[in-house]
């Protein structure tokens, strides 16, 4: 149990904290609280017509303005999105995918959209565990299922993660070399988790943002590739492609809806729709099919057919392996040390671990991974006090990282731990590949991006963050 503060009411409440960035019921049931008295000072009455009245203790009632909330206002607390406020995400749901596929069926070929689905390896592992399939089988059957629905191409975001990892590696080395001149160059904080980014922007904006890596997440790199390079190869404009990402959490829907990922020139998003692993199961149920019964289909590659017999992955855990890749690259690039095996040292708990590199008896690199809200809070507090000893931190909002994302398939009680272990095991079966060794990745850098240091590479593979104005945050009485 741990204390959590509702962003809307300021009331301190005890929640059974599973260490996700915790939502509050107050998000959907706002009651003002007199903090000194510790009791509700006003209640909300809902009329039959849906209008809200605030009723004070002496019985006076006042009609409240209707709140307009968009995805971008959300604090990424997950809870409201997973339950009552699902109306917020109508543009990002499996129903929306159905609509597009149906429109395609009824449209002439000239006005059809090319539908591309990019599946994350975390979702694939979760589905493999649910249906008791091998990951490769799962990938092939999933491809067959999406194609049966009318999808044209099914890709794997492991491919785009190569770019996220490579860009993060280079950015770290640049920042390390600049650390004497630039106060906030280090620690560099990972940027692939939109739950963490949303928290950072809305609660510690201008202080934290300079520390956050600008490398895009695999989802958004995939968006750049599909709507850019792949569209060009198909002789299509970005808006002629409908791009769906299958992701392990609802926060990825928020990420896709960020204005930074909207292509103004073509009035389209890099990723049009995000569906979770759970929503894939809903699609299967709606179609009345089990993944087990699907005839496997050959896998699609964005530029070449992947090997039929193996799935590629990356070393370093279920959240993408950012720490491990950056650590090994930096050890070689900055200190000429080849690191084979990375030794993790658990600190407070398994979600807070440390990795160090020593040279001549001195620690020259100190990295950490910090998963879950409690560890993130501790990290931020240390940073603010100038007491963080780290050069890099892989920050992820979910306890246990992305394999345990809020959109993954669940089991009840004790069985949930077993299920997570099984998902981790299945995820690890993919053959680890070094991003720099992938021929297609090299080809994209050379042929489409004009090299890793080019302006086009910067635009396609990096993004920016925006601190939320203090006034806005204060008006919501946010206290973290
Ligand atoms: Fe999504 Fe959780 Fe992974 Fe963050 S850590 S990207 S919220 S699954």
Short mmCIF file of C-alpha atoms and ligand atoms in Angstrom, two decimals:
data_model
loop_
_atom_site.label_atom_id
_atom_site.label_comp_id
_atom_site.label_asym_id
_atom_site.label_seq_id
_atom_site.Cartn_x
_atom_site.Cartn_y
_atom_site.Cartn_z
CA UNK A 1 0.00 0.00 0.00
CA UNK A 2 1.22 3.48 -0.72
CA UNK A 3 -0.08 6.99 -0.68
CA UNK A 4 -1.19 8.58 -3.92
CA UNK A 5 -2.44 12.08 -4.52
CA UNK A 6 -5.33 12.62 -6.82
CA UNK A 7 -4.45 15.19 -9.45
CA UNK A 8 -7.94 16.65 -9.40
CA UNK A 9 -8.90 16.83 -5.76
CA UNK A 10 -5.64 17.11 -3.88
CA UNK A 11 -6.92 14.47 -1.48
CA UNK A 12 -4.39 12.08 -0.05
CA UNK A 13 -5.65 8.56 -0.43
CA UNK A 14 -4.38 5.07 0.07
CA UNK A 15 -4.46 2.89 -2.96
CA UNK A 16 -3.36 -0.63 -3.58
CA UNK A 17 -0.45 0.61 -5.55
CA UNK A 18 0.76 -1.81 -8.15
CA UNK A 19 3.15 0.98 -8.99
CA UNK A 20 1.64 1.96 -12.32
CA UNK A 21 1.33 5.72 -12.70
CA UNK A 22 -1.81 5.53 -10.67
CA UNK A 23 -5.14 7.01 -11.69
CA UNK A 24 -7.64 8.30 -9.28
CA UNK A 25 -11.36 7.76 -9.26
CA UNK A 26 -11.44 11.50 -8.70
CA UNK A 27 -10.53 11.95 -12.34
CA UNK A 28 -14.02 10.82 -13.18
CA UNK A 29 -15.76 11.72 -9.89
CA UNK A 30 -14.41 15.14 -8.92
CA UNK A 31 -15.19 16.11 -5.33
CA UNK A 32 -13.47 19.09 -3.78
CA UNK A 33 -11.86 18.43 -0.48
CA UNK A 34 -11.23 20.69 2.45
CA UNK A 35 -7.72 19.51 3.19
CA UNK A 36 -7.56 20.83 6.77
CA UNK A 37 -10.83 19.24 7.74
CA UNK A 38 -10.02 16.19 5.66
CA UNK A 39 -13.59 15.87 4.41
CA UNK A 40 -15.55 16.65 1.31
CA UNK A 41 -16.48 20.34 1.19
CA UNK A 42 -18.74 20.02 -1.83
CA UNK A 43 -20.50 17.26 -3.68
CA UNK A 44 -21.31 16.76 -7.29
CA UNK A 45 -24.92 16.09 -8.28
CA UNK A 46 -25.64 14.69 -11.73
CA UNK A 47 -29.03 15.57 -13.22
CA UNK A 48 -31.01 13.30 -15.55
CA UNK A 49 -29.97 15.42 -18.53
CA UNK A 50 -26.32 14.76 -17.69
CA UNK A 51 -25.55 18.25 -16.34
CA UNK A 52 -23.34 18.53 -13.26
CA UNK A 53 -24.03 20.69 -10.19
CA UNK A 54 -21.61 21.41 -7.39
CA UNK A 55 -23.49 21.33 -4.07
CA UNK A 56 -21.87 23.08 -1.12
CA UNK A 57 -22.30 21.99 2.50
CA UNK A 58 -25.01 24.59 3.06
CA UNK A 59 -27.04 23.16 0.17
CA UNK A 60 -26.29 25.82 -2.47
CA UNK A 61 -25.87 24.37 -5.92
CA UNK A 62 -24.02 25.74 -8.89
CA UNK A 63 -24.09 24.37 -12.42
CA UNK A 64 -20.64 23.35 -13.63
CA UNK A 65 -19.22 23.98 -17.09
CA UNK A 66 -18.89 20.85 -19.16
CA UNK A 67 -15.27 19.75 -19.14
CA UNK A 68 -13.78 19.18 -22.54
CA UNK A 69 -11.02 16.65 -22.38
CA UNK A 70 -8.97 15.39 -25.23
CA UNK A 71 -6.34 12.69 -25.23
CA UNK A 72 -3.70 15.37 -25.02
CA UNK A 73 -5.01 16.63 -21.68
CA UNK A 74 -4.63 13.23 -20.14
CA UNK A 75 -2.07 12.59 -17.43
CA UNK A 76 -1.51 9.09 -18.83
CA UNK A 77 -2.69 7.58 -15.62
CA UNK A 78 -4.19 4.69 -17.62
CA UNK A 79 -7.10 4.03 -15.32
CA UNK A 80 -9.61 6.41 -16.87
CA UNK A 81 -8.70 5.19 -20.32
CA UNK A 82 -9.01 1.56 -19.40
CA UNK A 83 -12.43 2.02 -17.84
CA UNK A 84 -15.08 4.69 -17.83
CA UNK A 85 -13.44 7.23 -20.06
CA UNK A 86 -12.93 4.95 -23.03
CA UNK A 87 -15.01 7.45 -24.97
CA UNK A 88 -11.87 9.59 -25.10
CA UNK A 89 -10.17 7.16 -27.37
CA UNK A 90 -12.71 6.62 -30.10
CA UNK A 91 -10.17 7.50 -32.74
CA UNK A 92 -7.81 4.92 -31.36
CA UNK A 93 -9.69 1.67 -31.07
CA UNK A 94 -10.26 -1.61 -32.81
CA UNK A 95 -13.73 -0.34 -33.82
CA UNK A 96 -12.05 2.45 -35.76
CA UNK A 97 -9.88 -0.10 -37.55
CA UNK A 98 -13.04 -2.01 -38.45
CA UNK A 99 -14.57 1.19 -39.87
CA UNK A 100 -11.57 1.79 -42.11
CA UNK A 101 -11.50 -1.81 -43.30
CA UNK A 102 -15.24 -1.69 -44.06
CA UNK A 103 -14.89 1.61 -45.92
CA UNK A 104 -12.10 0.00 -47.92
CA UNK A 105 -14.33 -2.95 -48.84
CA UNK A 106 -17.05 -0.65 -50.14
CA UNK A 107 -14.74 1.83 -51.88
CA UNK A 108 -13.35 1.61 -55.40
CA UNK A 109 -9.71 0.61 -55.54
CA UNK A 110 -8.64 4.20 -56.31
CA UNK A 111 -10.02 5.54 -53.02
CA UNK A 112 -9.01 2.60 -50.83
CA UNK A 113 -6.38 3.13 -48.17
CA UNK A 114 -3.42 0.83 -47.89
CA UNK A 115 -3.73 -0.62 -44.39
CA UNK A 116 -0.50 -1.41 -42.55
CA UNK A 117 -0.34 -2.99 -39.09
CA UNK A 118 2.86 -2.83 -37.03
CA UNK A 119 2.96 -5.34 -34.19
CA UNK A 120 5.19 -4.89 -31.16
CA UNK A 121 7.13 -7.96 -29.97
CA UNK A 122 5.74 -7.49 -26.43
CA UNK A 123 2.18 -7.98 -27.73
CA UNK A 124 3.23 -10.98 -29.77
CA UNK A 125 4.72 -12.62 -26.64
CA UNK A 126 1.54 -11.93 -24.66
CA UNK A 127 -0.62 -13.50 -27.39
CA UNK A 128 1.79 -16.45 -27.67
CA UNK A 129 1.36 -17.11 -23.94
CA UNK A 130 -2.44 -16.82 -24.15
CA UNK A 131 -2.79 -19.21 -27.08
CA UNK A 132 0.11 -21.49 -26.08
CA UNK A 133 1.92 -20.93 -29.35
CA UNK A 134 5.55 -20.39 -30.26
CA UNK A 135 6.29 -16.69 -31.00
CA UNK A 136 7.10 -17.38 -34.66
CA UNK A 137 3.85 -19.29 -35.08
CA UNK A 138 2.02 -16.46 -33.35
CA UNK A 139 3.53 -13.93 -35.75
CA UNK A 140 2.51 -15.96 -38.80
CA UNK A 141 -1.00 -16.64 -37.54
CA UNK A 142 -1.47 -13.01 -36.57
CA UNK A 143 -0.37 -11.97 -40.05
CA UNK A 144 -2.93 -14.39 -41.50
CA UNK A 145 -5.66 -13.02 -39.23
CA UNK A 146 -5.02 -9.37 -40.06
CA UNK A 147 -4.89 -10.15 -43.78
CA UNK A 148 -8.19 -11.98 -43.52
CA UNK A 149 -9.64 -8.75 -42.10
CA UNK A 150 -8.39 -6.80 -45.11
CA UNK A 151 -5.02 -5.52 -43.88
CA UNK A 152 -2.41 -5.31 -46.65
CA UNK A 153 0.90 -5.49 -44.73
CA UNK A 154 1.84 -6.67 -41.24
CA UNK A 155 5.22 -5.51 -39.91
CA UNK A 156 7.17 -5.99 -36.68
CA UNK A 157 8.27 -2.95 -34.66
CA UNK A 158 11.49 -4.76 -33.78
CA UNK A 159 12.67 -3.34 -37.10
CA UNK A 160 11.97 0.28 -36.14
CA UNK A 161 13.45 -0.30 -32.68
CA UNK A 162 16.82 -0.72 -34.37
CA UNK A 163 16.67 2.99 -35.24
CA UNK A 164 15.53 4.02 -31.74
CA UNK A 165 18.46 2.12 -30.25
CA UNK A 166 21.04 3.44 -32.71
CA UNK A 167 19.87 7.04 -32.33
CA UNK A 168 19.86 6.70 -28.53
CA UNK A 169 23.40 5.29 -28.57
CA UNK A 170 24.72 8.18 -30.64
CA UNK A 171 22.84 10.77 -28.62
CA UNK A 172 24.29 9.42 -25.38
CA UNK A 173 27.86 9.62 -26.63
CA UNK A 174 27.26 13.19 -27.84
CA UNK A 175 25.79 14.19 -24.50
CA UNK A 176 28.58 12.51 -22.53
CA UNK A 177 31.20 14.45 -24.48
CA UNK A 178 29.30 17.69 -23.88
CA UNK A 179 28.67 17.11 -20.17
CA UNK A 180 31.23 19.67 -19.00
CA UNK A 181 29.66 22.51 -21.02
CA UNK A 182 26.03 21.50 -20.72
CA UNK A 183 24.62 21.13 -17.23
CA UNK A 184 21.59 19.01 -18.20
CA UNK A 185 23.31 16.81 -20.78
CA UNK A 186 23.43 13.98 -18.22
CA UNK A 187 21.85 11.89 -17.00
CA UNK A 188 20.16 11.09 -20.27
CA UNK A 189 16.74 9.62 -19.61
CA UNK A 190 15.03 7.14 -21.92
CA UNK A 191 12.14 8.42 -24.02
CA UNK A 192 10.40 5.33 -25.39
CA UNK A 193 7.69 5.22 -22.71
CA UNK A 194 4.88 7.74 -23.28
CA UNK A 195 3.51 7.20 -19.76
CA UNK A 196 6.79 8.48 -18.34
CA UNK A 197 7.03 11.30 -20.91
CA UNK A 198 3.54 12.52 -20.09
CA UNK A 199 4.35 12.51 -16.36
CA UNK A 200 7.63 14.34 -16.97
CA UNK A 201 6.03 17.02 -19.16
CA UNK A 202 3.08 17.63 -16.89
CA UNK A 203 4.78 17.58 -13.52
CA UNK A 204 8.46 18.47 -13.86
CA UNK A 205 8.46 19.89 -17.38
CA UNK A 206 11.24 22.41 -17.82
CA UNK A 207 13.49 20.74 -15.27
CA UNK A 208 13.35 17.19 -16.63
CA UNK A 209 12.86 17.68 -20.36
CA UNK A 210 16.48 18.67 -21.15
CA UNK A 211 17.51 15.29 -19.72
CA UNK A 212 15.13 13.27 -21.89
CA UNK A 213 16.51 11.61 -25.02
CA UNK A 214 15.05 13.03 -28.21
CA UNK A 215 15.15 9.68 -30.03
CA UNK A 216 11.68 8.61 -31.13
CA UNK A 217 10.13 5.43 -29.76
CA UNK A 218 9.88 2.34 -31.98
CA UNK A 219 6.18 3.08 -32.55
CA UNK A 220 6.87 6.56 -33.87
CA UNK A 221 9.96 5.56 -35.85
CA UNK A 222 7.71 2.96 -37.50
CA UNK A 223 5.30 5.82 -38.19
CA UNK A 224 8.06 7.78 -39.94
CA UNK A 225 9.14 4.76 -41.96
CA UNK A 226 5.66 3.63 -43.01
CA UNK A 227 4.38 7.10 -43.92
CA UNK A 228 7.72 8.15 -45.39
CA UNK A 229 10.07 5.63 -46.90
CA UNK A 230 7.52 2.82 -47.37
CA UNK A 231 4.87 5.19 -48.80
CA UNK A 232 7.41 6.47 -51.34
CA UNK A 233 8.28 2.93 -52.40
CA UNK A 234 4.58 2.16 -52.85
CA UNK A 235 4.11 5.42 -54.83
CA UNK A 236 1.61 6.64 -52.28
CA UNK A 237 1.28 9.81 -50.26
CA UNK A 238 1.32 9.41 -46.45
CA UNK A 239 -2.42 10.05 -46.19
CA UNK A 240 -3.16 7.14 -48.52
CA UNK A 241 -1.87 4.77 -45.86
CA UNK A 242 -3.78 3.87 -42.69
CA UNK A 243 -1.19 2.81 -40.13
CA UNK A 244 -2.17 0.81 -37.07
CA UNK A 245 0.19 -0.08 -34.22
CA UNK A 246 -0.45 -3.02 -31.90
CA UNK A 247 1.02 -2.02 -28.54
CA UNK A 248 1.19 -3.24 -24.93
CA UNK A 249 -0.37 -0.15 -23.32
CA UNK A 250 -2.97 2.58 -23.68
CA UNK A 251 -0.32 5.26 -23.27
CA UNK A 252 0.81 4.50 -26.81
CA UNK A 253 -2.53 5.89 -28.01
CA UNK A 254 -1.62 9.16 -26.34
CA UNK A 255 1.76 9.08 -27.97
CA UNK A 256 0.31 8.58 -31.45
CA UNK A 257 -2.04 11.52 -30.90
CA UNK A 258 0.72 14.01 -30.02
CA UNK A 259 0.75 17.01 -32.37
CA UNK A 260 4.49 16.42 -32.92
CA UNK A 261 3.60 13.25 -34.82
CA UNK A 262 1.05 14.86 -37.12
CA UNK A 263 2.24 15.36 -40.70
CA UNK A 264 0.83 18.82 -41.49
CA UNK A 265 1.59 18.71 -45.17
CA UNK A 266 -0.56 15.64 -45.72
CA UNK A 267 -2.97 16.11 -42.80
CA UNK A 268 -2.31 12.67 -41.42
CA UNK A 269 -0.72 11.08 -38.36
CA UNK A 270 2.38 8.90 -38.48
CA UNK A 271 0.37 6.30 -36.60
CA UNK A 272 -3.36 6.60 -37.23
CA UNK A 273 -4.59 4.12 -34.68
CA UNK A 274 -3.16 2.16 -31.76
CA UNK A 275 -4.78 -1.00 -30.49
CA UNK A 276 -3.67 -2.99 -27.49
CA UNK A 277 -3.04 -6.72 -27.17
CA UNK A 278 -6.37 -7.00 -25.39
CA UNK A 279 -8.11 -5.35 -28.33
CA UNK A 280 -6.54 -7.88 -30.72
CA UNK A 281 -8.23 -10.60 -28.65
CA UNK A 282 -11.50 -8.63 -28.93
CA UNK A 283 -11.07 -8.58 -32.71
CA UNK A 284 -10.47 -12.34 -32.73
CA UNK A 285 -13.53 -12.90 -30.54
CA UNK A 286 -15.67 -10.63 -32.70
CA UNK A 287 -14.61 -12.60 -35.77
CA UNK A 288 -15.30 -15.84 -33.91
CA UNK A 289 -11.83 -17.25 -34.57
CA UNK A 290 -9.08 -18.53 -32.34
CA UNK A 291 -5.52 -17.65 -33.26
CA UNK A 292 -4.68 -21.33 -32.83
CA UNK A 293 -6.90 -22.28 -35.77
CA UNK A 294 -5.51 -19.73 -38.24
CA UNK A 295 -3.41 -21.10 -41.10
CA UNK A 296 0.02 -19.42 -40.77
CA UNK A 297 0.87 -16.85 -43.44
CA UNK A 298 4.35 -15.77 -44.57
CA UNK A 299 5.73 -12.78 -42.66
CA UNK A 300 6.04 -9.39 -44.33
CA UNK A 301 9.23 -7.35 -44.24
CA UNK A 302 9.17 -3.67 -45.03
CA UNK A 303 11.95 -3.95 -47.59
CA UNK A 304 12.70 -7.63 -47.95
CA UNK A 305 11.07 -10.86 -46.85
CA UNK A 306 12.32 -11.79 -43.40
CA UNK A 307 13.69 -15.24 -42.86
CA UNK A 308 10.77 -17.61 -42.44
CA UNK A 309 12.39 -19.53 -39.68
CA UNK A 310 13.44 -16.94 -37.13
CA UNK A 311 12.26 -13.87 -35.33
CA UNK A 312 14.79 -11.19 -34.51
CA UNK A 313 14.93 -9.26 -31.26
CA UNK A 314 17.27 -7.22 -29.09
CA UNK A 315 19.18 -8.11 -25.94
CA UNK A 316 18.50 -6.33 -22.68
CA UNK A 317 14.98 -7.13 -21.51
CA UNK A 318 11.35 -6.70 -22.42
CA UNK A 319 11.31 -2.90 -22.63
CA UNK A 320 13.62 -2.68 -25.61
CA UNK A 321 17.11 -3.07 -24.14
CA UNK A 322 17.98 0.63 -24.23
CA UNK A 323 20.26 0.51 -21.20
CA UNK A 324 22.20 -2.47 -22.46
CA UNK A 325 22.72 -1.21 -26.01
CA UNK A 326 23.72 2.28 -24.96
CA UNK A 327 26.00 0.90 -22.23
CA UNK A 328 27.89 -1.43 -24.56
CA UNK A 329 28.18 1.17 -27.29
CA UNK A 330 29.37 3.89 -24.89
CA UNK A 331 31.87 1.54 -23.20
CA UNK A 332 33.52 0.90 -26.55
CA UNK A 333 33.15 4.36 -28.08
CA UNK A 334 34.20 6.37 -25.02
CA UNK A 335 36.56 4.01 -23.17
CA UNK A 336 37.59 1.37 -25.71
CA UNK A 337 36.16 -1.40 -23.52
CA UNK A 338 34.33 -4.32 -25.10
CA UNK A 339 31.46 -5.39 -22.84
CA UNK A 340 30.14 -8.88 -23.38
CA UNK A 341 27.77 -9.63 -20.55
CA UNK A 342 26.03 -6.79 -18.71
CA UNK A 343 25.82 -7.40 -14.95
CA UNK A 344 22.72 -5.84 -13.33
CA UNK A 345 22.82 -5.07 -9.61
CA UNK A 346 19.35 -4.86 -8.01
CA UNK A 347 19.15 -1.93 -5.60
CA UNK A 348 15.87 -1.23 -3.81
CA UNK A 349 13.90 -3.79 -5.79
CA UNK A 350 13.98 -5.66 -9.10
CA UNK A 351 12.56 -2.58 -10.82
CA UNK A 352 15.52 -0.45 -9.80
CA UNK A 353 18.84 -1.87 -10.92
CA UNK A 354 22.27 -0.48 -11.59
CA UNK A 355 25.02 -1.25 -14.07
CA UNK A 356 28.55 0.14 -13.82
CA UNK A 357 31.66 0.18 -15.94
CA UNK A 358 35.03 0.43 -14.26
CA UNK A 359 38.34 1.47 -15.74
CA UNK A 360 41.53 1.30 -13.70
CA UNK A 361 39.51 0.83 -10.51
CA UNK A 362 37.31 3.85 -11.13
CA UNK A 363 33.62 3.83 -12.12
CA UNK A 364 33.44 5.61 -15.46
CA UNK A 365 29.85 4.76 -16.42
CA UNK A 366 26.91 4.34 -14.05
CA UNK A 367 23.57 3.39 -15.59
CA UNK A 368 20.27 2.42 -14.00
CA UNK A 369 16.86 1.17 -14.91
CA UNK A 370 13.92 2.63 -13.03
CA UNK A 371 10.54 1.01 -13.67
CA UNK A 372 7.25 1.90 -12.03
CA UNK A 373 6.02 5.07 -10.47
CA UNK A 374 7.68 4.70 -7.09
CA UNK A 375 11.14 4.35 -8.62
CA UNK A 376 10.47 7.17 -11.07
CA UNK A 377 9.47 9.48 -8.21
CA UNK A 378 12.64 8.61 -6.30
CA UNK A 379 14.74 9.22 -9.37
CA UNK A 380 13.15 12.61 -10.06
CA UNK A 381 13.55 13.69 -6.44
CA UNK A 382 17.24 12.71 -6.51
CA UNK A 383 17.73 14.60 -9.75
CA UNK A 384 16.13 17.69 -8.29
CA UNK A 385 18.39 17.54 -5.27
CA UNK A 386 21.41 17.08 -7.53
CA UNK A 387 22.05 13.68 -5.98
CA UNK A 388 21.57 11.37 -8.95
CA UNK A 389 24.83 9.54 -9.70
CA UNK A 390 23.71 8.23 -13.08
CA UNK A 391 24.81 8.90 -16.62
CA UNK A 392 21.82 7.15 -18.15
CA UNK A 393 18.51 5.82 -16.83
CA UNK A 394 16.11 3.53 -18.69
CA UNK A 395 12.83 4.88 -17.32
CA UNK A 396 9.60 2.94 -17.85
CA UNK A 397 6.26 3.71 -16.24
CA UNK A 398 5.09 0.12 -15.81
CA UNK A 399 6.43 -2.10 -13.05
CA UNK A 400 8.40 -4.88 -14.78
CA UNK A 401 8.40 -2.78 -17.96
CA UNK A 402 6.57 -3.15 -21.25
CA UNK A 403 5.85 -6.88 -21.03
CA UNK A 404 3.59 -5.94 -18.12
CA UNK A 405 1.94 -3.01 -19.91
CA UNK A 406 -1.65 -2.05 -19.12
CA UNK A 407 -2.91 -3.34 -22.46
CA UNK A 408 -1.40 -6.81 -22.16
CA UNK A 409 -3.41 -9.95 -21.43
CA UNK A 410 -3.94 -10.60 -17.73
CA UNK A 411 -4.45 -13.47 -15.35
CA UNK A 412 -5.92 -13.24 -11.86
CA UNK A 413 -4.06 -13.29 -8.56
CA UNK A 414 -0.95 -15.41 -8.25
CA UNK A 415 -1.37 -16.68 -11.81
CA UNK A 416 -0.46 -13.18 -13.04
CA UNK A 417 3.17 -13.65 -11.91
CA UNK A 418 3.42 -17.00 -13.71
CA UNK A 419 1.90 -15.48 -16.81
CA UNK A 420 4.38 -12.61 -16.79
CA UNK A 421 7.29 -15.05 -16.44
CA UNK A 422 5.94 -17.05 -19.34
CA UNK A 423 5.60 -13.91 -21.47
CA UNK A 424 9.20 -12.94 -20.59
CA UNK A 425 10.43 -16.39 -21.59
CA UNK A 426 8.58 -16.31 -24.91
CA UNK A 427 9.77 -12.78 -25.62
CA UNK A 428 13.39 -13.82 -25.03
CA UNK A 429 13.16 -16.60 -27.63
CA UNK A 430 13.69 -14.08 -30.44
CA UNK A 431 17.26 -14.13 -31.67
CA UNK A 432 19.10 -11.04 -30.41
CA UNK A 433 20.55 -8.94 -33.20
CA UNK A 434 22.80 -5.88 -33.06
CA UNK A 435 20.97 -2.96 -34.68
CA UNK A 436 24.08 -1.90 -36.59
CA UNK A 437 24.29 -5.38 -38.16
CA UNK A 438 20.89 -5.17 -39.86
CA UNK A 439 21.33 -4.67 -43.62
CA UNK A 440 17.89 -3.13 -44.14
CA UNK A 441 18.55 -0.60 -41.39
CA UNK A 442 21.80 0.41 -43.08
CA UNK A 443 20.01 0.68 -46.42
CA UNK A 444 17.35 3.00 -44.96
CA UNK A 445 20.05 5.25 -43.46
CA UNK A 446 21.96 5.39 -46.72
CA UNK A 447 19.20 5.48 -49.30
CA UNK A 448 16.35 7.32 -47.60
CA UNK A 449 17.83 9.31 -44.74
CA UNK A 450 21.07 10.42 -46.36
CA UNK A 451 23.24 9.06 -43.53
CA UNK A 452 22.91 8.91 -39.74
CA UNK A 453 23.95 12.53 -39.14
CA UNK A 454 21.75 14.09 -41.83
CA UNK A 455 18.97 16.61 -41.21
CA UNK A 456 16.45 14.15 -42.66
CA UNK A 457 17.54 11.50 -40.13
CA UNK A 458 17.13 14.04 -37.34
CA UNK A 459 13.64 14.96 -38.48
CA UNK A 460 12.49 11.39 -39.08
CA UNK A 461 13.99 9.82 -35.97
CA UNK A 462 13.88 12.51 -33.28
CA UNK A 463 11.18 14.52 -31.57
CA UNK A 464 10.74 17.20 -28.92
CA UNK A 465 8.87 17.59 -25.65
CA UNK A 466 6.80 20.38 -24.18
CA UNK A 467 6.62 21.37 -20.54
CA UNK A 468 3.04 21.96 -19.47
CA UNK A 469 2.51 25.50 -18.21
CA UNK A 470 2.61 25.81 -14.43
CA UNK A 471 -0.70 27.71 -14.48
CA UNK A 472 -2.42 24.78 -16.19
CA UNK A 473 -1.00 22.29 -13.79
CA UNK A 474 -1.90 24.44 -10.80
CA UNK A 475 -5.48 24.82 -12.01
CA UNK A 476 -5.79 21.05 -11.77
CA UNK A 477 -4.25 21.15 -8.29
CA UNK A 478 -1.74 18.51 -9.26
CA UNK A 479 0.58 17.27 -6.55
CA UNK A 480 2.80 14.33 -7.20
FE1 LIG B 1 3.66 1.49 -22.24
FE2 LIG B 1 4.26 0.59 -19.81
FE3 LIG B 1 5.99 0.22 -21.81
FE4 LIG B 1 5.59 2.64 -20.81
S1 LIG B 1 6.48 0.89 -19.73
S2 LIG B 1 5.69 2.11 -22.98
S3 LIG B 1 3.42 2.64 -20.31
S4 LIG B 1 3.95 -0.64 -21.64
#
